[in-house]
PDB file of C-alpha atoms in Angstrom:
ATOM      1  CA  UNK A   1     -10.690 144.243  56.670  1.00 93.00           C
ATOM      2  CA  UNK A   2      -9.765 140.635  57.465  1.00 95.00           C
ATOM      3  CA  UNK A   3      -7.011 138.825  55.276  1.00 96.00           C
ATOM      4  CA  UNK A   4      -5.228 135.967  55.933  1.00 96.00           C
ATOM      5  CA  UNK A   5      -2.583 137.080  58.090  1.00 97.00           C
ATOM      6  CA  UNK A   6      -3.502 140.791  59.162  1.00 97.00           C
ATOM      7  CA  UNK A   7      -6.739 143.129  60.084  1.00 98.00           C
ATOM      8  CA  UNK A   8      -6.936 146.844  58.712  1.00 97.00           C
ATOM      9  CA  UNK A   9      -9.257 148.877  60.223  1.00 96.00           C
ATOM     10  CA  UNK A  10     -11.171 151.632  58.896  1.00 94.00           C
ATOM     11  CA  UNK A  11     -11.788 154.550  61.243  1.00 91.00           C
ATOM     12  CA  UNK A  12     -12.400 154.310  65.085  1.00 93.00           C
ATOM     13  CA  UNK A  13     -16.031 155.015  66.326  1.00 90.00           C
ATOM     14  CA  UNK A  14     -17.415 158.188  68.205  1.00 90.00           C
ATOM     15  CA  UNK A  15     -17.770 156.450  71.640  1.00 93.00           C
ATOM     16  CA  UNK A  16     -15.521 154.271  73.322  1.00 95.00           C
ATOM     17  CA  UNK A  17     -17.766 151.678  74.410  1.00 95.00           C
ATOM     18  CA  UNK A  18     -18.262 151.018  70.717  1.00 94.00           C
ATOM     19  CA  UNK A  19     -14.244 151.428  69.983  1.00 95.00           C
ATOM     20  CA  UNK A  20     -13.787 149.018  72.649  1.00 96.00           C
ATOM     21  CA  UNK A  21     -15.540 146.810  71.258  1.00 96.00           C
ATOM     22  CA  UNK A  22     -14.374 146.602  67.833  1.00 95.00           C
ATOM     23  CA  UNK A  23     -10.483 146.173  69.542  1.00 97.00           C
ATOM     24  CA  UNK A  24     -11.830 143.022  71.721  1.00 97.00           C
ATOM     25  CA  UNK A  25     -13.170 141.528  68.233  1.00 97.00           C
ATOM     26  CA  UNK A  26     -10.472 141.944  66.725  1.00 97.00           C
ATOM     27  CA  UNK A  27      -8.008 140.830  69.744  1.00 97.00           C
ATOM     28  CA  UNK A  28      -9.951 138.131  69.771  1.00 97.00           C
ATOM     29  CA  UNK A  29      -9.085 136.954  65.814  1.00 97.00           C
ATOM     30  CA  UNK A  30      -5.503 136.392  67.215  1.00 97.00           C
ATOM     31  CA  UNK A  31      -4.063 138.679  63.893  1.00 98.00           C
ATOM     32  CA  UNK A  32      -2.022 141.817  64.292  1.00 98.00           C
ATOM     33  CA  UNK A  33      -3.397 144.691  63.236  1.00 98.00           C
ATOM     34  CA  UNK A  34      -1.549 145.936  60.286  1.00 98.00           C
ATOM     35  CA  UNK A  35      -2.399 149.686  60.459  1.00 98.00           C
ATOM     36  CA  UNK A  36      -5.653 151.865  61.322  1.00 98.00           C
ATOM     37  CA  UNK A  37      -6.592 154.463  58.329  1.00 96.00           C
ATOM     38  CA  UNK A  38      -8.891 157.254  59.453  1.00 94.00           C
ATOM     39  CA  UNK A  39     -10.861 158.437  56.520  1.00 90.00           C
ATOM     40  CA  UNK A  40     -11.462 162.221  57.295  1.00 87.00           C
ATOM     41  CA  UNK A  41     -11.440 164.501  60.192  1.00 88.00           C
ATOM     42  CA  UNK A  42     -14.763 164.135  61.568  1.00 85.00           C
ATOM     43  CA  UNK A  43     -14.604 163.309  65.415  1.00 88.00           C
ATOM     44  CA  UNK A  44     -17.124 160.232  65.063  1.00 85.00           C
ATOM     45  CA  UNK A  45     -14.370 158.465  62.578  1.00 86.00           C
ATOM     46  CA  UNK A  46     -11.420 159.581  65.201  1.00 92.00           C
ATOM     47  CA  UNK A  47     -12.714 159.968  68.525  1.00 94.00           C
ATOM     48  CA  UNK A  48     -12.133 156.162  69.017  1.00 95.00           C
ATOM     49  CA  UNK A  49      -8.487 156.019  68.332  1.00 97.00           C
ATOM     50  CA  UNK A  50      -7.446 155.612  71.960  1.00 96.00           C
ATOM     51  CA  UNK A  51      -7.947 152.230  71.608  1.00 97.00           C
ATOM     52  CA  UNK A  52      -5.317 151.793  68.921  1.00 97.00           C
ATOM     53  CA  UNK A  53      -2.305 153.437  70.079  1.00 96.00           C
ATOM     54  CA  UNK A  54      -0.398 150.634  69.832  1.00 97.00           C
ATOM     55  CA  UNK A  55      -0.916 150.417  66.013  1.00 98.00           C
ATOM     56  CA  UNK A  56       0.620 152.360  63.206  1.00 98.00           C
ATOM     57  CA  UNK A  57      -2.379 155.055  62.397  1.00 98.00           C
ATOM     58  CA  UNK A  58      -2.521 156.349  59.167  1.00 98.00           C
ATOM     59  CA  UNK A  59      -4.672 159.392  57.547  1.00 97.00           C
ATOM     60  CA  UNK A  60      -3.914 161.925  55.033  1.00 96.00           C
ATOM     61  CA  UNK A  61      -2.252 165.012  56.040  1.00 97.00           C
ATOM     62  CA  UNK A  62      -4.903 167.577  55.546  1.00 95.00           C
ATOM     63  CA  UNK A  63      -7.122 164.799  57.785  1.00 94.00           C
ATOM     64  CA  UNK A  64      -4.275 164.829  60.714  1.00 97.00           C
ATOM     65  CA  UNK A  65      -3.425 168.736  60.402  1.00 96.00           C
ATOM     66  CA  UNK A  66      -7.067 168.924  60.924  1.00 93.00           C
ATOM     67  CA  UNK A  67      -7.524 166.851  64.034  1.00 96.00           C
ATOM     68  CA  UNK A  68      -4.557 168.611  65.479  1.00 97.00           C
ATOM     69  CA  UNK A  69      -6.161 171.871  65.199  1.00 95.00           C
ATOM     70  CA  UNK A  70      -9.486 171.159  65.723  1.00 94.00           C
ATOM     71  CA  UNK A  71      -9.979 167.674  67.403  1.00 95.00           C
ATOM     72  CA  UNK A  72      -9.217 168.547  70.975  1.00 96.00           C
ATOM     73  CA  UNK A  73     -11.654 171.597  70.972  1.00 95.00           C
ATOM     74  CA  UNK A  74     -14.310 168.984  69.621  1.00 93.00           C
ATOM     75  CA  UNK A  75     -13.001 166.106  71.944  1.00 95.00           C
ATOM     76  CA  UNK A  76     -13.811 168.536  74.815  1.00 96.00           C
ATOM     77  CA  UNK A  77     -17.835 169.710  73.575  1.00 95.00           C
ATOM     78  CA  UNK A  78     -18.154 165.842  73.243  1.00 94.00           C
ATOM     79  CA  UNK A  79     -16.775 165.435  76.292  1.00 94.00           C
ATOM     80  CA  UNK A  80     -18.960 167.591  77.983  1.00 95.00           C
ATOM     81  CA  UNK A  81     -22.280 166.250  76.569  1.00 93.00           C
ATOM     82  CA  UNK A  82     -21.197 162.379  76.519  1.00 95.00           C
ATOM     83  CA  UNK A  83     -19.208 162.426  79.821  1.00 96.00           C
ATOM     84  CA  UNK A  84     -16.688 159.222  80.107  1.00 95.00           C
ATOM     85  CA  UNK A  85     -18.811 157.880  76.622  1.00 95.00           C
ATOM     86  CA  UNK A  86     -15.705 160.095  75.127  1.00 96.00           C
ATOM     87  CA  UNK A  87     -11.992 159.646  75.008  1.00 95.00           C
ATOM     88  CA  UNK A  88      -9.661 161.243  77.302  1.00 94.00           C
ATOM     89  CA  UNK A  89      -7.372 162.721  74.469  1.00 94.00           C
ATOM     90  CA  UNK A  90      -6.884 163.386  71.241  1.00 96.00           C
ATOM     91  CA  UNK A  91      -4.989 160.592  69.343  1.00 97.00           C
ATOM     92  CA  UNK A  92      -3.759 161.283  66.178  1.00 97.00           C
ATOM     93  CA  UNK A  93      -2.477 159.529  63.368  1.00 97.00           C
ATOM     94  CA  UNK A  94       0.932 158.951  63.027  1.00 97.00           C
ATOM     95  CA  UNK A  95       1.550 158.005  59.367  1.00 98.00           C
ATOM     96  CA  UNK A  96       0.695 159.798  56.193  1.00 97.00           C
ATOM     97  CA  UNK A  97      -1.343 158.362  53.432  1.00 96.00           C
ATOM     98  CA  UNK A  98      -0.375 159.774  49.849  1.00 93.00           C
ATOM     99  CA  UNK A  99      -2.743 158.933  46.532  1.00 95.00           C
ATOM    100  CA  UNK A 100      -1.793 155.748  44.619  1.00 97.00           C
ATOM    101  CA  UNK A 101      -1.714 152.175  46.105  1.00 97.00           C
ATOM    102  CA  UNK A 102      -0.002 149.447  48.257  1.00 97.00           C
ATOM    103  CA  UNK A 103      -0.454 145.642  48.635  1.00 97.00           C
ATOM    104  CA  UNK A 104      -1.126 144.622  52.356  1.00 97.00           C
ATOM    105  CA  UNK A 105      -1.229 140.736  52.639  1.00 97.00           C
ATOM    106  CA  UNK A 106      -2.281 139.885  49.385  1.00 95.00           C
ATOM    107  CA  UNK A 107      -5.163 142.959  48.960  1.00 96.00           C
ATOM    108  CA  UNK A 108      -4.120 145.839  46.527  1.00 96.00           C
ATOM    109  CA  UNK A 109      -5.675 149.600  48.673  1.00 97.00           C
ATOM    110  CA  UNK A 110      -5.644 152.315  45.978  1.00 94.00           C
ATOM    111  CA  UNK A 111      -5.862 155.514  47.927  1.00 97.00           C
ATOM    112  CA  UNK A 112      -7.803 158.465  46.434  1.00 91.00           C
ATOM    113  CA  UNK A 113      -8.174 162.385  47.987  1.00 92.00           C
ATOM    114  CA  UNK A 114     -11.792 163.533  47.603  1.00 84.00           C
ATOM    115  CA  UNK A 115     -12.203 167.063  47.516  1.00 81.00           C
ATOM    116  CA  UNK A 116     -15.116 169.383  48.608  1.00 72.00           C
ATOM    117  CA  UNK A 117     -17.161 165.749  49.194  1.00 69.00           C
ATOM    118  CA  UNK A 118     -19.256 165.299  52.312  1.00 72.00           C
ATOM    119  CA  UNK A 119     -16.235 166.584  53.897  1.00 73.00           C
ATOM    120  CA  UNK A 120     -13.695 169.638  52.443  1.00 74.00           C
ATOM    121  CA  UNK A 121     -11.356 166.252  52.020  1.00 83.00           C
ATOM    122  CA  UNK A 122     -11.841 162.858  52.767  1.00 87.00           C
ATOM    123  CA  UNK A 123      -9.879 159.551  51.535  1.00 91.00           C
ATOM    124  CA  UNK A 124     -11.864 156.955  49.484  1.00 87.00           C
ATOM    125  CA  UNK A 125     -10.130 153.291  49.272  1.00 91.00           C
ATOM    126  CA  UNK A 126     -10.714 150.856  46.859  1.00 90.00           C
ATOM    127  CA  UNK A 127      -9.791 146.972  47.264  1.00 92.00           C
ATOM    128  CA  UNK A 128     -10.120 146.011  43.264  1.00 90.00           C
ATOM    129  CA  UNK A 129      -9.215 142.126  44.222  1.00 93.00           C
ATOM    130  CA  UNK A 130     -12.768 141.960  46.337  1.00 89.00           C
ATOM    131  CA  UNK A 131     -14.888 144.585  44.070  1.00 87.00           C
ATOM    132  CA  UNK A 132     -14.823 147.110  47.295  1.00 84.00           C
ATOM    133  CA  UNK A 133     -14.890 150.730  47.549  1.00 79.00           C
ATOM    134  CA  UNK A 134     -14.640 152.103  50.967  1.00 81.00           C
ATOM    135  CA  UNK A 135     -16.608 155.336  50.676  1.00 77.00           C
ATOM    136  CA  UNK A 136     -17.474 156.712  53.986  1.00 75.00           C
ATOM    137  CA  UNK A 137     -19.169 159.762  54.528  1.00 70.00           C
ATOM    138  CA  UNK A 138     -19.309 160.732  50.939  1.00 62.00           C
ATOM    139  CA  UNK A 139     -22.015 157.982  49.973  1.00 63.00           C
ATOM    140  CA  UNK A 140     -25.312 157.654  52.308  1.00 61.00           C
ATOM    141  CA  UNK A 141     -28.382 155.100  51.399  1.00 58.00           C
ATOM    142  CA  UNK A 142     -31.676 156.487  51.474  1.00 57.00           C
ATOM    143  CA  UNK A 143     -30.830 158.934  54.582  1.00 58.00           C
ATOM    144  CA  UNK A 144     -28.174 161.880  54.609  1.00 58.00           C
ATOM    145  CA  UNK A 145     -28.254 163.835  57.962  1.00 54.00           C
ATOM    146  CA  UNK A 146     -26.113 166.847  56.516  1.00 59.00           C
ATOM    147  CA  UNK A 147     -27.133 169.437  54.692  1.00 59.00           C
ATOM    148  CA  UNK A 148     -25.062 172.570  53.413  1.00 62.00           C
ATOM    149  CA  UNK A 149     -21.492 171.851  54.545  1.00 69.00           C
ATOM    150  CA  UNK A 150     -18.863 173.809  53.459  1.00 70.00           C
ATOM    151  CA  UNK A 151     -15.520 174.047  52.899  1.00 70.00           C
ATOM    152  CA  UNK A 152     -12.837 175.933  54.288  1.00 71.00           C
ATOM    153  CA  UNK A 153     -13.009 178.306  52.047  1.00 75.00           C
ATOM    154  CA  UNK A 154     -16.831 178.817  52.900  1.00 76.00           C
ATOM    155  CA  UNK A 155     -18.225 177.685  49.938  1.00 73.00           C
ATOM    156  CA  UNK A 156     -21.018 174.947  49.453  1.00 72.00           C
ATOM    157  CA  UNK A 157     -19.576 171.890  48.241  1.00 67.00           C
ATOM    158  CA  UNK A 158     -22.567 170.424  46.562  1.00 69.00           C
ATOM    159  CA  UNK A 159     -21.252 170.571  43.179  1.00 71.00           C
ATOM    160  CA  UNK A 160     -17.716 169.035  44.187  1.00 69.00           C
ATOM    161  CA  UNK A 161     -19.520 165.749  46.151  1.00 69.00           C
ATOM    162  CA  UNK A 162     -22.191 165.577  43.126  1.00 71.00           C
ATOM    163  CA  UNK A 163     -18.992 165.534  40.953  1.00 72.00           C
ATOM    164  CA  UNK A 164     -17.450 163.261  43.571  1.00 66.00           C
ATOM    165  CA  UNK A 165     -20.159 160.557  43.557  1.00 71.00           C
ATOM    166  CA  UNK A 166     -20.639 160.540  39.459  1.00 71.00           C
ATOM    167  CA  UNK A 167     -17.156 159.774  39.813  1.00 74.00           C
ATOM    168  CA  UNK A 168     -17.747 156.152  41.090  1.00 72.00           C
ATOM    169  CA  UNK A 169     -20.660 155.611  38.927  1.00 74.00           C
ATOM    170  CA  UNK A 170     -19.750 152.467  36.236  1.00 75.00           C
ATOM    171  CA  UNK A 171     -16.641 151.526  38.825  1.00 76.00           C
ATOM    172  CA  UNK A 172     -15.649 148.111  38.784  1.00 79.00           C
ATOM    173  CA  UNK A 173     -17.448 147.362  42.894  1.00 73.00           C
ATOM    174  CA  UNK A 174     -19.871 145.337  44.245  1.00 70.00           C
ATOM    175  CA  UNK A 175     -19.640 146.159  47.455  1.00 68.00           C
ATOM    176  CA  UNK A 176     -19.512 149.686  48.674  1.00 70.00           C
ATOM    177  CA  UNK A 177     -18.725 150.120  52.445  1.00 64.00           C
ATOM    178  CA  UNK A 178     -20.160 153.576  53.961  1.00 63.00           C
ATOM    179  CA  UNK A 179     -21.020 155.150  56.851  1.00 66.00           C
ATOM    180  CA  UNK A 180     -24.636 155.501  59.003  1.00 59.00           C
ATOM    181  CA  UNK A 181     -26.098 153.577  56.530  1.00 53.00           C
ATOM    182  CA  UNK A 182     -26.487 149.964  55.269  1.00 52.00           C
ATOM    183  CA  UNK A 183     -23.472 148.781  52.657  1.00 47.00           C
ATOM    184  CA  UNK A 184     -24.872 148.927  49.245  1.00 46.00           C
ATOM    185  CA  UNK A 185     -24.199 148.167  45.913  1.00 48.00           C
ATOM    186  CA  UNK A 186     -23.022 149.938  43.104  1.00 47.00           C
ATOM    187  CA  UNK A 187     -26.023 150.218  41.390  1.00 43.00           C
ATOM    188  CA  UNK A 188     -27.303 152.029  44.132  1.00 47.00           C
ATOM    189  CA  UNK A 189     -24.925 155.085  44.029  1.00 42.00           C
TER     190      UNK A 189
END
């Protein structure tokens, strides 16, 4: 997210070709990167990281306790089918995100925990100013490649992301920034 003065960035890419080049474009805008939030533990959001260990890196806490119990293990099986595609550690985040919201240059981020989503817990942001919600992995257009997760509890967590996604329904967005699939618009979720 460009502003005037600063870049956020939202997650980090799976491979570090693609990591590496999301830093260069965003060297390249000549503004300091205020902060990198990583929206939940899954290794294609974090993997990336290496690249921005130079820059505060926030996530919620269930999101870094799970990357420091799980992400190396993961890291490695990547590792080992990708080769040097894959980082060579495990960076995690180094700042905690609580629920509620902040103003960075000029941009109100209100900060919500999802809960048995896509993911047993995942952090939605929305940007009312621009109309955004950054939703991630817990809303897919047209194509979801994910069936039956559960949580860590070993329960299904259909009910929890149905609840989850009726939960955005009538927002206030326009724009609604996900992952593997094309942005869309609110009346498509």
């Amino acid at each position: 997210i460009e502003t005037a003065n600063k870049v956020v960035v939202v997650d980090a890419q799976l491979l570090r070709k693609y990591a590496q080049e999301v830093r260069g474009y965003i060297d390249r805008l000549g503004k300091p990167i205020d902060r990198v939030i990583l929206s939940h533990p899954h290794p294609d959001h974090w993997l990336g990281l290496e690249y921005f260990q130079d820059v505060p890196i926030y996530a919620l806490p269930e999101t870094t306790g799970e990357v420091a119990a799980t992400g190396e293990a993961f890291r490695q099986y990547k590792r080992e089918t990708l080769g040097d595609a894959i980082a060579d550690k495990t960076v995690l985040p180094t700042h905690s995100i609580v629920e509620g919201s902040e103003q960075i240059d000029g941009l109100t981020y209100t900060y919500r925990k999802i809960v048995n989503g896509e993911s047993g817990f995942s952090l939605l942001i929305e940007i009312p100013e621009i109309k955004t919600v950054i939703a991630q992995d817990l809303v897919y257009n047209h194509i979801y490649l994910c069936v039956g997760v559960k949580n860590q509890q070993g329960e299904f967590m259909f009910d929890g992301w149905i609840a989850n996604l009726e939960s955005l329904q009538g927002g206030d967005y326009e724009l609604s920034l996900i992952h593997i699939s094309e942005p869309t618009r609110q009346a498509e979720i």
